[in-house]
CSV table of C-alpha atoms and ligand atoms in Angstrom, one decimal:
chain,number,residue,atom,x,y,z
B,137,MET,CA,-34.7,-0.5,3.2
B,138,ASN,CA,-32.8,2.7,3.3
B,139,MET,CA,-29.8,1.7,3.1
B,140,THR,CA,-27.8,6.1,3.8
B,141,ILE,CA,-25.1,5.5,5.2
B,142,SER,CA,-23.7,8.7,7.4
B,143,GLY,CA,-19.8,8.0,6.5
B,144,ALA,CA,-19.2,5.3,4.5
B,145,ARG,CA,-20.2,4.5,0.4
B,146,VAL,CA,-23.2,2.2,-0.7
B,147,MET,CA,-22.7,1.0,-4.5
B,148,ASP,CA,-26.4,-0.9,-5.3
B,149,VAL,CA,-25.9,-3.0,-7.8
B,150,ARG,CA,-29.3,-5.1,-6.9
B,151,ALA,CA,-30.2,-5.2,-10.8
B,152,SER,CA,-26.7,-5.0,-12.6
B,153,LEU,CA,-25.1,-8.2,-11.6
B,154,PRO,CA,-25.1,-11.3,-13.4
B,155,ARG,CA,-28.8,-13.7,-12.4
B,156,HIS,CA,-29.4,-17.2,-13.4
B,157,LYS,CA,-32.0,-17.5,-17.0
B,158,THR,CA,-34.7,-18.8,-14.3
B,159,LEU,CA,-33.6,-19.8,-10.7
B,160,ARG,CA,-34.5,-17.3,-8.0
B,161,TYR,CA,-34.1,-16.8,-4.9
B,162,GLY,CA,-36.7,-17.7,-1.3
B,163,ARG,CA,-38.1,-14.8,0.0
B,164,ARG,CA,-38.5,-14.1,3.2
B,165,LYS,CA,-40.1,-11.5,5.9
B,166,LEU,CA,-37.1,-8.9,7.7
B,167,THR,CA,-38.1,-10.1,11.0
B,168,ASP,CA,-37.3,-13.1,9.9
B,169,ILE,CA,-33.0,-12.5,9.9
B,170,ARG,CA,-31.1,-13.1,13.4
B,171,SER,CA,-27.8,-13.5,12.1
B,172,ALA,CA,-25.1,-12.0,9.9
B,173,ALA,CA,-22.8,-13.8,8.7
B,174,MET,CA,-19.2,-12.6,8.1
B,175,HIS,CA,-17.3,-14.5,5.1
B,176,HIS,CA,-14.2,-13.6,2.9
B,177,SER,CA,-14.2,-14.1,-0.7
B,178,ALA,CA,-11.0,-16.6,-0.5
B,179,THR,CA,-9.5,-14.2,-3.1
B,180,LYS,CA,-6.4,-11.6,-3.3
B,181,SER,CA,-8.7,-9.5,-5.4
B,182,GLY,CA,-12.4,-10.1,-6.7
B,183,SER,CA,-15.6,-7.8,-7.6
B,184,PRO,CA,-19.0,-8.0,-7.0
B,185,GLU,CA,-19.4,-9.1,-10.6
B,186,ALA,CA,-16.7,-12.4,-10.6
B,187,PHE,CA,-18.5,-13.5,-7.8
B,188,ALA,CA,-21.9,-13.3,-9.2
B,189,ARG,CA,-20.9,-14.0,-12.3
B,190,TYR,CA,-19.0,-17.5,-10.5
B,191,HIS,CA,-21.5,-18.3,-8.1
B,192,VAL,CA,-24.1,-18.2,-11.1
B,193,GLY,CA,-22.6,-19.7,-13.9
B,194,THR,CA,-20.0,-22.1,-11.7
B,195,ASN,CA,-22.6,-23.1,-8.9
B,196,GLY,CA,-25.8,-22.5,-10.6
B,197,TRP,CA,-27.2,-20.9,-7.8
B,198,PRO,CA,-29.9,-18.1,-8.0
B,199,GLY,CA,-27.4,-15.1,-8.0
B,200,ILE,CA,-24.6,-14.4,-5.7
B,201,ALA,CA,-24.2,-15.0,-2.5
B,202,TYR,CA,-23.9,-12.5,-0.7
B,203,HIS,CA,-26.5,-9.7,0.3
B,204,PHE,CA,-23.7,-6.6,1.2
B,205,VAL,CA,-19.7,-7.7,-0.7
B,206,ILE,CA,-17.4,-5.1,0.7
B,207,GLN,CA,-14.1,-3.6,-0.7
B,208,LYS,CA,-10.5,-3.0,0.3
B,209,ASP,CA,-11.4,0.2,0.1
B,210,GLY,CA,-14.3,0.8,2.5
B,211,VAL,CA,-16.5,0.6,-0.6
B,212,ILE,CA,-20.0,-0.9,-0.2
B,213,TYR,CA,-21.6,-3.7,-2.4
B,214,TRP,CA,-25.1,-3.6,-1.9
B,215,CYS,CA,-26.0,-6.8,-4.0
B,216,ASN,CA,-29.5,-9.2,-3.0
B,217,ASP,CA,-31.8,-7.0,-1.4
B,218,PRO,CA,-31.8,-8.4,3.0
B,219,GLU,CA,-35.4,-10.2,2.3
B,220,THR,CA,-34.3,-12.4,-0.4
B,221,ILE,CA,-32.6,-15.8,1.3
B,222,SER,CA,-29.5,-16.9,-1.0
B,223,TYR,CA,-26.8,-19.5,0.1
B,224,HIS,CA,-24.1,-18.8,2.2
B,225,VAL,CA,-24.4,-20.3,5.2
B,226,GLY,CA,-26.6,-23.9,4.2
B,227,ASN,CA,-29.3,-24.6,6.2
B,228,SER,CA,-29.0,-21.5,8.1
B,229,ASN,CA,-29.8,-19.3,4.4
B,230,ARG,CA,-33.2,-19.0,6.4
B,231,HIS,CA,-32.1,-16.2,9.2
B,232,ALA,CA,-28.5,-15.1,8.2
B,233,LEU,CA,-27.9,-11.9,6.1
B,234,GLY,CA,-24.3,-12.4,4.1
B,235,ILE,CA,-21.4,-9.6,4.4
B,236,CYS,CA,-18.5,-10.6,2.6
B,237,LEU,CA,-15.7,-8.8,3.1
B,238,VAL,CA,-13.1,-9.5,-0.4
B,239,GLY,CA,-9.5,-11.0,0.1
B,240,ASP,CA,-7.6,-13.9,1.4
B,241,PHE,CA,-7.1,-13.3,5.3
B,242,ARG,CA,-5.3,-16.6,5.5
B,243,THR,CA,-2.5,-14.4,3.6
B,244,GLN,CA,-3.9,-11.1,4.2
B,245,LYS,CA,-5.7,-8.7,6.8
B,246,PRO,CA,-8.6,-6.6,6.2
B,247,THR,CA,-7.9,-3.2,5.5
B,248,PRO,CA,-8.8,-0.3,8.3
B,249,ALA,CA,-11.5,0.7,5.6
B,250,GLN,CA,-13.3,-2.7,5.0
B,251,LEU,CA,-13.8,-3.0,9.0
B,252,GLU,CA,-14.8,0.7,9.5
B,253,ALA,CA,-17.5,0.3,6.8
B,254,ALA,CA,-17.5,-3.4,8.3
B,255,ASN,CA,-18.7,-2.3,11.6
B,256,ARG,CA,-20.4,0.8,10.0
B,257,LEU,CA,-23.3,-2.1,7.5
B,258,ILE,CA,-24.1,-3.9,11.0
B,259,GLN,CA,-24.4,-0.5,13.4
B,260,HIS,CA,-26.9,1.3,10.3
B,261,LEU,CA,-28.5,-3.5,10.0
B,262,GLN,CA,-29.2,-3.7,13.3
B,263,VAL,CA,-31.4,-0.3,13.4
B,264,GLN,CA,-33.2,-1.8,11.2
B,265,ILE,CA,-33.8,-5.1,11.4
B,266,PRO,CA,-33.5,-5.2,14.8
B,267,THR,CA,-33.9,-8.9,15.3
B,268,MET,CA,-30.8,-9.7,13.5
B,269,LYS,CA,-29.2,-9.6,17.5
B,270,GLN,CA,-26.1,-11.7,16.0
B,271,VAL,CA,-23.2,-11.2,14.0
B,272,LEU,CA,-21.2,-14.7,13.4
B,273,GLY,CA,-18.4,-15.8,11.2
B,274,HIS,CA,-18.7,-18.6,8.8
B,275,GLN,CA,-17.3,-21.1,10.6
B,276,GLU,CA,-19.1,-20.0,14.3
B,277,TYR,CA,-22.8,-21.7,11.2
B,278,PRO,CA,-24.0,-25.2,12.7
B,279,GLY,CA,-21.6,-27.3,10.4
B,280,TYR,CA,-18.7,-25.2,9.3
B,281,ALA,CA,-16.6,-25.6,11.5
B,282,TRP,CA,-14.1,-26.7,9.3
B,283,LYS,CA,-14.3,-24.1,7.4
B,284,ASN,CA,-11.7,-21.4,7.7
B,285,CYS,CA,-14.4,-18.1,6.8
B,286,PRO,CA,-13.9,-15.4,7.2
B,287,ALA,CA,-10.1,-16.4,7.9
B,288,PHE,CA,-10.1,-13.3,11.3
B,289,PRO,CA,-10.6,-13.6,14.7
B,290,MET,CA,-14.7,-12.8,15.6
B,291,GLY,CA,-14.1,-12.6,19.0
B,292,LYS,CA,-11.9,-9.9,18.8
B,293,PHE,CA,-14.1,-8.4,15.7
B,294,ARG,CA,-17.1,-8.7,18.0
B,295,SER,CA,-15.5,-6.7,20.8
B,296,ASP,CA,-13.7,-4.0,18.5
B,297,TYR,CA,-17.5,-3.4,17.3
B,298,SER,CA,-18.5,-3.0,20.5
B,299,GLN,CA,-16.3,-0.5,21.4
B,300,TYR,CA,-17.5,1.2,18.2
B,301,LEU,CA,-20.9,0.9,19.1
B,302,GLN,CA,-19.6,3.3,22.8
B,303,LYS,CA,-17.0,5.9,20.4
B,304,PRO,CA,-19.7,9.2,19.9
B,305,VAL,CA,-20.1,9.5,16.2
B,306,GLU,CA,-18.4,12.5,16.0
B,307,LYS,CA,-14.8,10.6,17.0
B,308,ARG,CA,-16.0,7.9,13.3
B,309,ASP,CA,-17.1,10.1,11.3
B,310,LYS,CA,-12.8,10.8,9.6
B,311,PRO,CA,-12.6,8.5,7.0
B,312,GLN,CA,-10.2,5.6,7.9
B,313,GLN,CA,-6.5,5.8,6.0
B,314,VAL,CA,-6.1,2.7,3.7
B,315,PRO,CA,-2.1,0.9,4.0
B,316,VAL,CA,-0.5,0.5,0.8
B,317,ALA,CA,2.2,-1.5,0.5
B,318,ILE,CA,5.6,-0.1,-0.9
B,319,SER,CA,8.1,-2.7,-2.8
B,320,LEU,CA,11.8,-1.6,-3.6
B,321,ASN,CA,13.4,-3.3,-7.1
B,322,GLY,CA,11.2,-6.1,-5.4
B,323,SER,CA,12.2,-5.9,-2.5
B,324,LEU,CA,8.8,-4.8,0.2
B,325,LEU,CA,10.0,-2.1,2.0
B,326,SER,CA,9.1,-1.4,6.6
B,327,VAL,CA,7.2,1.8,5.6
B,328,THR,CA,3.4,1.7,4.2
B,329,GLY,CA,2.2,5.0,2.8
B,330,PHE,CA,-1.9,5.5,2.5
B,331,LEU,CA,-4.3,6.1,0.1
B,332,LYS,CA,-5.4,9.6,-0.9
B,333,ASP,CA,-8.3,10.0,-2.9
B,334,GLY,CA,-7.4,7.3,-5.2
B,335,VAL,CA,-3.5,8.0,-5.0
B,336,SER,CA,-1.2,5.5,-3.5
B,337,MET,CA,1.5,8.3,-1.2
B,338,LEU,CA,4.3,7.5,0.3
B,339,PRO,CA,6.8,8.9,2.8
B,340,VAL,CA,9.8,10.6,1.1
B,341,ARG,CA,12.0,10.5,3.1
B,342,ALA,CA,12.1,6.8,4.0
B,343,VAL,CA,11.2,5.5,0.5
B,344,ALA,CA,14.9,8.1,-0.6
B,345,ASN,CA,16.4,7.4,1.9
B,346,VAL,CA,16.4,3.4,0.6
B,347,ALA,CA,16.3,3.8,-3.4
B,348,GLY,CA,19.1,7.3,-2.8
B,349,GLY,CA,18.2,10.1,-3.3
B,350,LYS,CA,18.7,13.3,-1.7
B,351,VAL,CA,15.8,15.2,0.1
B,352,GLU,CA,15.8,19.1,1.4
B,353,TRP,CA,14.0,20.7,3.1
B,354,ILE,CA,13.3,24.4,2.6
B,355,ALA,CA,11.8,26.0,5.2
B,356,ALA,CA,10.9,29.7,4.8
B,357,THR,CA,8.3,27.9,1.9
B,358,GLN,CA,7.9,24.9,3.8
B,359,ASP,CA,9.1,22.5,0.5
B,360,VAL,CA,10.6,19.1,0.3
B,361,ARG,CA,12.6,18.6,-2.6
B,362,VAL,CA,14.3,15.2,-3.9
B,363,ASN,CA,16.7,15.3,-6.2
B,364,GLY,CA,15.8,19.4,-6.8
B,365,LYS,CA,12.7,18.8,-7.3
B,366,ASP,CA,9.5,19.9,-6.5
B,367,LEU,CA,7.2,17.3,-4.8
B,368,ASP,CA,3.1,18.2,-4.2
B,369,GLU,CA,3.6,16.9,-1.2
B,370,THR,CA,1.1,16.0,2.4
B,371,ILE,CA,2.5,16.3,5.4
B,372,VAL,CA,1.3,13.9,8.3
B,373,SER,CA,2.3,13.5,11.6
B,374,GLY,CA,5.4,15.1,10.8
B,375,SER,CA,6.7,13.2,8.4
B,376,ALA,CA,5.7,14.5,4.1
B,377,TYR,CA,3.8,11.5,1.9
B,378,ALA,CA,4.5,12.9,-1.7
B,379,PRO,CA,2.4,11.2,-4.8
B,380,ALA,CA,3.8,7.7,-5.9
B,381,ARG,CA,4.7,8.9,-9.7
B,382,GLU,CA,5.9,12.6,-8.5
B,383,LEU,CA,8.3,10.8,-6.1
B,384,ALA,CA,9.5,7.6,-9.0
B,385,THR,CA,10.0,10.8,-11.2
B,386,ALA,CA,12.6,12.9,-9.2
B,387,LEU,CA,14.2,9.2,-8.0
B,388,GLY,CA,14.5,8.3,-11.5
B,389,LEU,CA,12.2,4.6,-10.3
B,390,GLN,CA,9.3,3.3,-12.9
B,391,VAL,CA,6.1,2.4,-10.9
B,392,GLU,CA,3.7,0.1,-11.0
B,393,TRP,CA,0.4,-0.7,-8.9
B,394,ASP,CA,-0.8,-4.0,-8.1
B,395,GLN,CA,-4.6,-4.3,-6.9
B,396,ALA,CA,-4.4,-7.6,-5.7
B,397,SER,CA,-2.1,-6.8,-3.1
B,398,TYR,CA,-2.5,-3.1,-3.0
B,399,THR,CA,1.0,-2.6,-3.1
B,400,VAL,CA,3.4,0.4,-5.1
B,401,LYS,CA,6.2,-1.9,-7.0
B,402,LEU,CA,9.5,0.4,-6.9
B,403,SER,CA,12.2,-0.6,-9.6
B,404,LYS,CA,15.1,0.6,-11.2
B,405,GLY,CA,14.2,1.6,-14.5
B,406,CYS,CA,16.1,2.5,-17.7
B,407,VAL,CA,18.2,5.0,-17.3
B,408,ALA,CA,19.1,6.6,-20.8
B,409,THR,CA,22.2,8.2,-20.5
R,134,ZN,ZN1,-17.0,-18.2,3.8
């Protein structure tokens, strides 16, 4: 099956994930697939490898439960052939294809990049597998009303998805920014930054204000300086954003990245005197 999706990054990990030594999942025809089942991983972070290890090692299953796993940055991991009858919705397994979004959505929210990737993936699959007409949450399958999975509202997900389908393609091609939270000395700030090519970009003025730094705008050179230090900033709708590490250095702060909560943690470090 062709899994090149415009505007999305798909990593084929089918051959590299841990599998059971002897047990194998059953197979089906593509036309047996009637629905996509949405799951959350119920873990704050994770990876297809970790889920596969758990499903095989702890549960004793033939392989990873899901056909696709979508990371917080929107990368789609292709884990099983669609023809694989893997275990994720009990008696409905034969007719369902499993899509898992990494995160525990009882306490977290899917990132915009994840939702965008899910929409693109489902749309792509529905072209390749026309019998896959429905998109359901795990909880909506018979016998699973008790299960809080995927722990985001499916009604809204489906209506956003149908609006997404109606949007012209050129309007959808802009990759969404992944927001990152910011904390200073342990308390969460009300402003957020975003990820740009794997680097956290933070709002210069808002962070400098709470951390107590001097911000200058050099109009002649269109430059932003913090405590006299020049930053490699990006202007987004009138506000300057700078790489977390640069801004932290200019403010005399230490910086840490928390992958589980997508948070840039700033703190007053030891100041040499
Ligand atoms: Zn589930």
